[in-house]
Structure formats: C-alpha cells, structure tokens
XYZ file of C-alpha atoms in Angstrom:
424
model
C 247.489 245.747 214.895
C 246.719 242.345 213.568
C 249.773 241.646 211.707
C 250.497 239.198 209.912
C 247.238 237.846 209.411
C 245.741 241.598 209.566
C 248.266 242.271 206.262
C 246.614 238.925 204.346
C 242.883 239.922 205.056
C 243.718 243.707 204.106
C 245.296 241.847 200.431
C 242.686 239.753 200.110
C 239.644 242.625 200.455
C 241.851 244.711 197.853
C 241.266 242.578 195.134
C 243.148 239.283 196.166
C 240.939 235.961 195.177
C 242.398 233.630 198.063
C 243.615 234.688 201.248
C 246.496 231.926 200.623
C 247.759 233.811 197.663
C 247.871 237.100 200.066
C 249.883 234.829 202.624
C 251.948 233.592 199.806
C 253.048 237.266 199.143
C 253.333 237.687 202.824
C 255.915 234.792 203.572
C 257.944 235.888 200.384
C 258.493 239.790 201.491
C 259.254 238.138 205.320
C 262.355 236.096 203.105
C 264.158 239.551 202.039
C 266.760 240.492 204.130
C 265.760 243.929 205.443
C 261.610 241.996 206.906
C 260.781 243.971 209.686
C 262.759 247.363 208.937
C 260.674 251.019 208.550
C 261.707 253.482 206.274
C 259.390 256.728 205.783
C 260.385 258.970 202.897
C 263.785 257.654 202.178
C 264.751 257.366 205.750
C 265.547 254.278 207.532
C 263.978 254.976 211.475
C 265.898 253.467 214.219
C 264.203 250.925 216.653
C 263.672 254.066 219.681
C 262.094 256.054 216.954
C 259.321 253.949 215.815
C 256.647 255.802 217.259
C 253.847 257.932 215.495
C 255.073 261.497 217.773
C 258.750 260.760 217.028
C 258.091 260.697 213.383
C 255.691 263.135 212.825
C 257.927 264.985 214.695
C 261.094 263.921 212.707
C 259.404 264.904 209.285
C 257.942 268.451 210.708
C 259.784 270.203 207.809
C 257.904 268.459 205.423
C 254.620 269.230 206.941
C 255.674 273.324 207.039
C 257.233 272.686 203.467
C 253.565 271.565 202.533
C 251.913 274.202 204.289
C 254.061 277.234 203.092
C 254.166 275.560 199.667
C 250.052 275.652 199.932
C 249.917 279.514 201.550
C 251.172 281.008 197.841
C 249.084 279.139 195.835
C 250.528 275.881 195.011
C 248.397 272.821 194.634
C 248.111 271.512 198.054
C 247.736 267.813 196.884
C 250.442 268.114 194.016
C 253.015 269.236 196.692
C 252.015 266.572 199.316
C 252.622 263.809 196.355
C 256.002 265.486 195.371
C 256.852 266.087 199.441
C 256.516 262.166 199.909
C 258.288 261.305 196.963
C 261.071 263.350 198.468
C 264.422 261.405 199.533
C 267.992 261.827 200.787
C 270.147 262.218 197.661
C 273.121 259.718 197.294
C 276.016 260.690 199.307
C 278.198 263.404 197.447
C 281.212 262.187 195.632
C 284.002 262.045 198.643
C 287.325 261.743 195.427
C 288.335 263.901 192.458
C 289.697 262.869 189.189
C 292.343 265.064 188.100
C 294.381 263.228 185.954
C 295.524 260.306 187.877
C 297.627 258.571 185.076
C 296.917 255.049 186.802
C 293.168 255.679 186.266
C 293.504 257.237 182.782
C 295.395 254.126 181.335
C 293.186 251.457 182.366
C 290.280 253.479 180.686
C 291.995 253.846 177.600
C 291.960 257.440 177.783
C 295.352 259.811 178.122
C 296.361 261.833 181.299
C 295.661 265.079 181.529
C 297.990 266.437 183.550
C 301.529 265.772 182.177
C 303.597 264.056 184.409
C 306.046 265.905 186.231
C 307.697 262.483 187.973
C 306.687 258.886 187.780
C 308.810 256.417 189.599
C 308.362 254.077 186.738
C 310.326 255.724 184.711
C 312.193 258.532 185.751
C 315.861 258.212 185.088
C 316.578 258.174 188.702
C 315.236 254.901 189.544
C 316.591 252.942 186.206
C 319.100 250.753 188.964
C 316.478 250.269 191.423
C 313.980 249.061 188.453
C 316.799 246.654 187.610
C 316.753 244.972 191.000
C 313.095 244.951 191.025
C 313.146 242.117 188.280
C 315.088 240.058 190.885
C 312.863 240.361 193.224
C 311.480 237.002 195.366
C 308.599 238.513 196.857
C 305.825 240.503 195.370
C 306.425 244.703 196.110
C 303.330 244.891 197.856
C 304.467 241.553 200.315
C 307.788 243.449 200.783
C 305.925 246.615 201.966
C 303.742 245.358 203.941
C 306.310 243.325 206.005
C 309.157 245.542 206.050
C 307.894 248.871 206.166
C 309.117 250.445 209.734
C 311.320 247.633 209.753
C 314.055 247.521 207.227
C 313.572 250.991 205.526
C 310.502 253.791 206.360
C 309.481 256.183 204.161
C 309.512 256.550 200.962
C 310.325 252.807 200.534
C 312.728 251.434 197.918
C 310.207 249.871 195.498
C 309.890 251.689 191.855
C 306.115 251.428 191.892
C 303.543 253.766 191.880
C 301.817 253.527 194.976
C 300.369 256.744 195.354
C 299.015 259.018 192.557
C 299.498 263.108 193.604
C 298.227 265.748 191.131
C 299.639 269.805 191.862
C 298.008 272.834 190.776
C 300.888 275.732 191.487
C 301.743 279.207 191.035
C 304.969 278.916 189.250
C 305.689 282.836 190.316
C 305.656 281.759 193.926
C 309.193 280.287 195.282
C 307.513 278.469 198.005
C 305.403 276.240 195.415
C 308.885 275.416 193.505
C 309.955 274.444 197.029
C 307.240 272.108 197.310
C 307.768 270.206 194.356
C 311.548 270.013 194.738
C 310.899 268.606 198.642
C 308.455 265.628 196.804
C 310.193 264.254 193.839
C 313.486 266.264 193.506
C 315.520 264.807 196.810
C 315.248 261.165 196.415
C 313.168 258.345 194.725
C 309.542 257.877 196.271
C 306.630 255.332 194.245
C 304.982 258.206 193.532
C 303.356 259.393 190.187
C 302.697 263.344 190.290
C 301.127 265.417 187.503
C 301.569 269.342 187.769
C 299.262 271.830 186.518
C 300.096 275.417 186.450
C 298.286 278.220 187.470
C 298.695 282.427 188.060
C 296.720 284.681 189.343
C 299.252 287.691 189.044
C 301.222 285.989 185.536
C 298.702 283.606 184.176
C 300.238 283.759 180.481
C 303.774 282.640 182.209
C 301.702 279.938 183.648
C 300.219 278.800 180.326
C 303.278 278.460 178.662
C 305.358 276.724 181.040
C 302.257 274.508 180.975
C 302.656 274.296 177.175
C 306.661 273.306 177.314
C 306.245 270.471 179.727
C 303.243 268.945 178.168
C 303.155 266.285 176.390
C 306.052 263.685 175.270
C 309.651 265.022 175.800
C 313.184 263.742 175.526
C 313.845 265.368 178.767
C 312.673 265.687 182.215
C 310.095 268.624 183.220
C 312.416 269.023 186.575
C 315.358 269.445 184.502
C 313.094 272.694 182.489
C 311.902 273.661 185.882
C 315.435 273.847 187.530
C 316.972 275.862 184.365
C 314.064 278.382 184.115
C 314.225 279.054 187.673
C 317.859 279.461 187.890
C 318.597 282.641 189.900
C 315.701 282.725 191.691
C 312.297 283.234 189.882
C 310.774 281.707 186.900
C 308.346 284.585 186.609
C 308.960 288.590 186.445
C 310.819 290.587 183.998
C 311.644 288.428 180.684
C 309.973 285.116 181.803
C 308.933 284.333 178.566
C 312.589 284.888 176.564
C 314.226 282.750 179.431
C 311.489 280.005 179.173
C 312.234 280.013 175.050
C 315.927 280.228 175.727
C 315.711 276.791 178.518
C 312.943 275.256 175.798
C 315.663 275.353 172.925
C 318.685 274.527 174.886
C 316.693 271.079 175.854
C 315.818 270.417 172.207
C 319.315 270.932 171.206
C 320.688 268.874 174.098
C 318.638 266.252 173.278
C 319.569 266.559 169.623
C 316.348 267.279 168.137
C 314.856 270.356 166.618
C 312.739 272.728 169.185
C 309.324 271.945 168.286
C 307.092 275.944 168.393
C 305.995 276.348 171.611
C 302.581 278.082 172.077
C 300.411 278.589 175.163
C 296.604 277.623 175.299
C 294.825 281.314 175.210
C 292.343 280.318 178.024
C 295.196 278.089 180.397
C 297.246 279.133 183.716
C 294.301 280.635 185.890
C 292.543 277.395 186.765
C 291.544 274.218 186.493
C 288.409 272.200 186.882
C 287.348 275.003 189.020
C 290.338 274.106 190.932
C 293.360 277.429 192.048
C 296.708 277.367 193.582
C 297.787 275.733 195.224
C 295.905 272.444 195.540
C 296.949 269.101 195.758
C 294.966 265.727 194.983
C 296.209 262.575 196.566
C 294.785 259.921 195.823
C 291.445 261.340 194.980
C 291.296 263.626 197.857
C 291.969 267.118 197.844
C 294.067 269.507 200.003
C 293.810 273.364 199.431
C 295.351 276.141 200.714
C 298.779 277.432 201.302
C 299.109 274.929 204.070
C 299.568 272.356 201.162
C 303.128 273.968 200.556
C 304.397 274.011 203.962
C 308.091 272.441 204.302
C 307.155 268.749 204.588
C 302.969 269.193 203.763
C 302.728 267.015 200.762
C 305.610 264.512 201.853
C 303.501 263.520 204.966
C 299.777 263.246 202.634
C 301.766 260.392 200.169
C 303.156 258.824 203.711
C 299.821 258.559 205.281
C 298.632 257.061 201.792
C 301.179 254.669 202.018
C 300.693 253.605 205.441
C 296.744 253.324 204.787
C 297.784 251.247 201.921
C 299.676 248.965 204.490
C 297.190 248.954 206.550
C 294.816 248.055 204.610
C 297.056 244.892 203.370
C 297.841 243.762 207.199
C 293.926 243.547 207.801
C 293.237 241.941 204.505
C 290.804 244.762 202.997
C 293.142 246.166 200.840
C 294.159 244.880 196.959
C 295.549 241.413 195.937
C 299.665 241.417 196.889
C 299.981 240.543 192.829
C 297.591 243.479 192.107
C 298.828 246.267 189.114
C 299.302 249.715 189.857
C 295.933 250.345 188.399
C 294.405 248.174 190.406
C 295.702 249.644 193.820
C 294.363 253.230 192.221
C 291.117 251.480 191.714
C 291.159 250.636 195.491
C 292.491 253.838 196.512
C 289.566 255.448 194.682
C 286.930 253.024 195.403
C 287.731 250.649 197.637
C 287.878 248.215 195.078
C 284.539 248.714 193.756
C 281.628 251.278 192.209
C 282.591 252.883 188.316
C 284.189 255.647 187.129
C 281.361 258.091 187.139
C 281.387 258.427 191.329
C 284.381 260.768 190.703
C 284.278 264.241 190.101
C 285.183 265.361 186.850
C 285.688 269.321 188.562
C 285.505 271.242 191.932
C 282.257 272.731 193.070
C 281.330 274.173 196.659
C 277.704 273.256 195.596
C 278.866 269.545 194.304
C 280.157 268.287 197.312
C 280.458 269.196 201.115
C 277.839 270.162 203.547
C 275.631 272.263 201.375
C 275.223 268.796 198.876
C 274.793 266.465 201.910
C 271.681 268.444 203.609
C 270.036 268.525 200.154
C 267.124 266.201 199.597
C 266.363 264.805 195.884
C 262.253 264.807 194.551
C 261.761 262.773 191.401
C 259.973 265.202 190.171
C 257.869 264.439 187.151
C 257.790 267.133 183.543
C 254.389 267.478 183.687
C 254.466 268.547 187.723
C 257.022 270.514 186.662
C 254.644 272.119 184.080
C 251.990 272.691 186.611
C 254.086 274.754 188.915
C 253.125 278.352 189.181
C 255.614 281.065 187.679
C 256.314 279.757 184.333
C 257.724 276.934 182.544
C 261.852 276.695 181.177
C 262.748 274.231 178.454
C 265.687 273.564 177.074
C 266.305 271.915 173.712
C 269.284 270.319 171.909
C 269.990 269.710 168.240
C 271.847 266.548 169.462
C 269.117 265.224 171.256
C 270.752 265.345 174.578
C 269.530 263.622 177.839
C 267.721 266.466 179.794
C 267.370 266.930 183.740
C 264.513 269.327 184.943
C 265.761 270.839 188.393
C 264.248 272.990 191.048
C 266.319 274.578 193.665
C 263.676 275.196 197.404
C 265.218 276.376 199.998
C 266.639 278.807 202.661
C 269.967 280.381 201.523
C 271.915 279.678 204.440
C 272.941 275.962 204.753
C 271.511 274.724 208.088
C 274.322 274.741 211.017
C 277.179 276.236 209.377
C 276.146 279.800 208.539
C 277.660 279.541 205.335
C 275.702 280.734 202.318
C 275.465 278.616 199.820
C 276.486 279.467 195.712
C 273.762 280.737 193.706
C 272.009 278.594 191.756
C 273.134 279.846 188.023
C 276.646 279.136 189.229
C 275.945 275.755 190.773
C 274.171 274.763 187.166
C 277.136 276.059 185.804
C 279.432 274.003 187.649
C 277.412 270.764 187.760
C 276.395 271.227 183.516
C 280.701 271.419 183.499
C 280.889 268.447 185.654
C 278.575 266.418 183.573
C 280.533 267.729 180.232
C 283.146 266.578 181.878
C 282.735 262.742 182.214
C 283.703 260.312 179.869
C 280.960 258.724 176.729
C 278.743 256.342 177.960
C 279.085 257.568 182.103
C-alpha cells in the first residue's frame, strides 16, 4: 500500500544493507519498458481486472486443479509449486513446411517434393524470361503498380511469387483437373510441388511418385498428360501404361530409361498429411473443396494480392528482395527461424486443442515424486530428452471435439521433432 517507498523498506529488511541500494534497484526495474504491468502465472491482467476477486476468480481452475490434484494423494505443496509455475504455451505454429523449394534452397537443403511447375524455368515462360532481363523496373515495383491496372491475375512476371505444394489422388479425375486449371492453361509465378497419394491404388501412387521425382529431361505435365490419356491414369494396367509413357520420354529425350521403382512405404500419405491438400504459402487447405473448378487459382491470387498489399503499406519485403526472401516473409513475416514451421500435420500440434493447453516446467525429480510410477527413456546417442505429462479432461473446452490420444499425439510430435533439420 506504501509503494514505492513500501517496496525499498520491504528490500532493505530482507537482507539489503542501505535502503539507497533497495531504491537503486527500485528506479532501475521502473526504467524497463513494461514498469507498472501485472502478470500472474503467465498471464498479462488487463487494467479492469486488477482486483484480488477478479483474479482469484480468473485462476479458479488452478485452485480446483490443486484441490483435486490433493483429494488422490498428491503432495499438496508439490502441486501448488508446479500449479504456479504453470504458463500459456507459445502460440502453435500457424505455417507448414512441405517442401517449399524457395525455403529449401536458401537452407542448403533439397526439396522434397519434386516440382511439378516452376515459372523459373518451365519451357513455357523461356520468352517472357527473356524480356525480364530488359526490364527498367524491379518485378516487385511493376506488380505493385500495375496489378489491376495493366494486366490482373496471374501477372506476366516469371518469378516465383507464391510457393503451392499438392498432395492428390492421381485415380481421381477431378484432382488431374485441378492441376491442369493451375499450371497447365497459362504461365502464373508460381512454384508447385506435387505429392501423390491413394487410398484405393496407393502402389499406382508410389510409382508415379517415383517417375516424376527427381531430375528429368522432360516435364512431369508432359508424363501426366500421356499416362492419363483416355481418361484415367489408374485402373486396369496402370502400371504397364506408366512404364510404357516412362520409356517413350527417355527415348524422346534421347537417353536411356533409367529403372523405375516405387518407395514400398509411399502413395498413402505424407507428413500425416491425405488427399487432397494443398499448402500455399505455408498454410494449408484440406478437403475436396481444395479441387473445386477455380479453388486453388483463387488461394495463389489472394497470396498475390496480400503480397501487394503488403508492398503498398510498406510491411512487406524490399522491391529488390530474392524469391527466397519474399518466402521468408510469406512464412514469417520477415522474421523468427526455421524451426516455427511444422515439419508434419497433427490435430494435437496445432489448432484449438494446442492453444487451450497450458505448459508446467516441470522439473525430473517432481516428475519422480509423482504417484503411479516413473517412465524413462534412454538413448545410445545421447539424445536430448523431454519428460511430458498430459492432465486433463478429454473433451477440448468449447468445441466438443475430443481430442487424439496421447500415444498418438507423442507419436506425431516425436515425428515432428525427427523431422526438423540438425541443429533446430
């Protein structure tokens, strides 16, 4: 009630020689920027909820946690020091990582997902990357200024402005649509990896994963369009016509037919991730709405116009900036690392069931204490180790939705972790 001069006489009975030295520490905590501002147990209270009732009130499930916690037998004080170490856990990852090849080269590291188009070099944009070296004006001047103006979407600039990555169901004519309506019509500054995926054919899958992977001496549309000639890639003798349309590339292109083999565990899924899904930019669309006529067209024009917006305001990259460092403000807004994406798909990763979750520090040797045993887990490698405990009702709060079970949300976080690059 006596504050400040309360604070410096409480300092000074705890040990402090001179009251001046307490007021010393006083005036330098009153210098950082956030002086004045309450935060109990990780959360910041507003000005109207200051008062003692209000935040007893606010932190109620703690005090029921506590007492609950204390009803079966656990150590009342142990779960009041773990309760008030308790905070909200970082916000979820919002983006996903799926092979962006504008991401992958500025690590170091090689894309994933081969590339079924990229503006930057696909044969039919050689004459517009011809007039792009002639250029006065930077692309990303030009777009800004004359998008809406002098041409709409997609714009006439060979650069890739927006990174798209497919998982389809190559046995599904509608998904073949889809891919033919992005890249297979006319030129967009688009880069777009394709991963396939089957529940009813998923060895078809793998191997027409396995032909278009990797470097080839022709285009994966052109395999695409002669596999699915007559009206379904899949079905009766898929794998003879895919072998016939692999060869009669190779000898086009007047090189021997490398052997063509599909991975044993590939086309059902990927980075927990089924058809169809789409990833642009980092976010992700799922669901069959993804291949409606016109579906992924309009995602890469609302990335492009939030890329011009984000120019006319002056928030979004430098007008000289690479194409890896507009992905790098697509995916972070120009800051954080690498690590804040998600390496694969988890309902208990990200969403509402992650958000409502609140993170302890918990310490091994409270871990140790805790009634009902004691796991450890050891690794020849010497591994870095995380002790988790999962409290908590199974329904998330609000939505009705139950949440995963916790073996598969280990399973899917351990996968996420295995995931990320050395040294994340």
């Amino acid at each position: 009630s006596d504050f400040p001069a309360g604070w410096a006489k409480a300092l000074a009975a705890a040990g402090v020689a001179e009251e001046s030295a307490a007021r010393e520490v006083l005036d330098r905590a009153l210098a950082f920027p956030n002086s004045g501002k309450l935060e109990v147990n990780g959360w910041k209270v507003p000005e109207p909820r200051k008062g003692p009732l209000q935040m007893m009130q606010a932190h109620a499930p703690l005090f029921r946690a506590m007492e609950n916690l204390a009803r079966v037998g656990f150590d009342e004080a142990m779960v009041a020091s773990v309760l008030r170490d308790s905070r909200p856990q970082p916000p979820p990852p919002t983006k996903i990582d799926l092979g962006d090849p504008r991401l992958q080269s500025e690590s170091g590291e090689g894309a994933y997902l081969p590339r079924l188009y990229d503006v930057r070099t696909d044969s039919s944009t050689a004459s517009m990357r011809e007039r792009e070296l002639s250029e006065r004006y930077p692309a990303l001047v030009r777009l800004a200024n004359f998008y809406g103006r002098q041409f709409g979407y997609p714009p006439p600039i060979p650069r890739a402005f927006v990174g798209v990555s497919l998982i389809l169901d190559p046995c599904e004519a509608k998904h073949l649509e889809a891919i033919e309506e992005l890249v297979g019509k006319r030129p967009a500054p688009l880069t777009v990896g394709i991963y396939f995926a089957s529940k009813s054919q998923p060895k078809t899958a793998a191997l027409l994963q396995a032909a278009i992977d990797g470097d080839r001496p022709w285009s994966p549309l052109d395999l695409l369009a002669a596999a699915g000639k007559g009206g379904s890639i899949c079905g009766k003798g898929a794998k003879k016509r895919i072998m016939e349309v692999w060869d009669a590339l190779w000898k086009k292109a007047k090189q021997p037919a490398p052997a063509l083999e599909a991975k044993k565990d590939g086309g059902r899924s990927l980075g927990g991730l089924v058809a169809p899904t789409a990833v642009v930019n980092g976010n992700l669309f799922q669901g069959e709405e993804v291949v409606e006529s016109g579906a992924l067209t309009l995602l890469c024009k609302e990335a492009i116009e939030k890329l011009i917006g984000g120019l006319q305001w002056g928030i979004g990259p430098p007008v000289q900036a690479s194409d890896e460092e507009i992905a790098k403000w697509q995916y972070f807004g120009g800051k954080g690392a690498r690590q804040q994406l998600l390496k694969r798909w988890h309902p208990a990763i990200t969403g509402e069931a992650s958000a409502a979750v609140r993170v302890v520090p918990l310490p091994p040797a409270a871990l140790a204490a805790l009634p009902g045993g004691r796991i450890e887990a050891r690794s020849e490698e010497g591994a870095a180790a995380a002790h988790i405990i999962l409290l908590g009702d199974p329904h998330v709060e609000g939505s009705g939705a139950i949440s995963p079970a916790p073996g598969a949300f280990l399973r899917a976080y351990a996968e996420h972790l295995a995931a990320a690059p050395p040294g994340d």
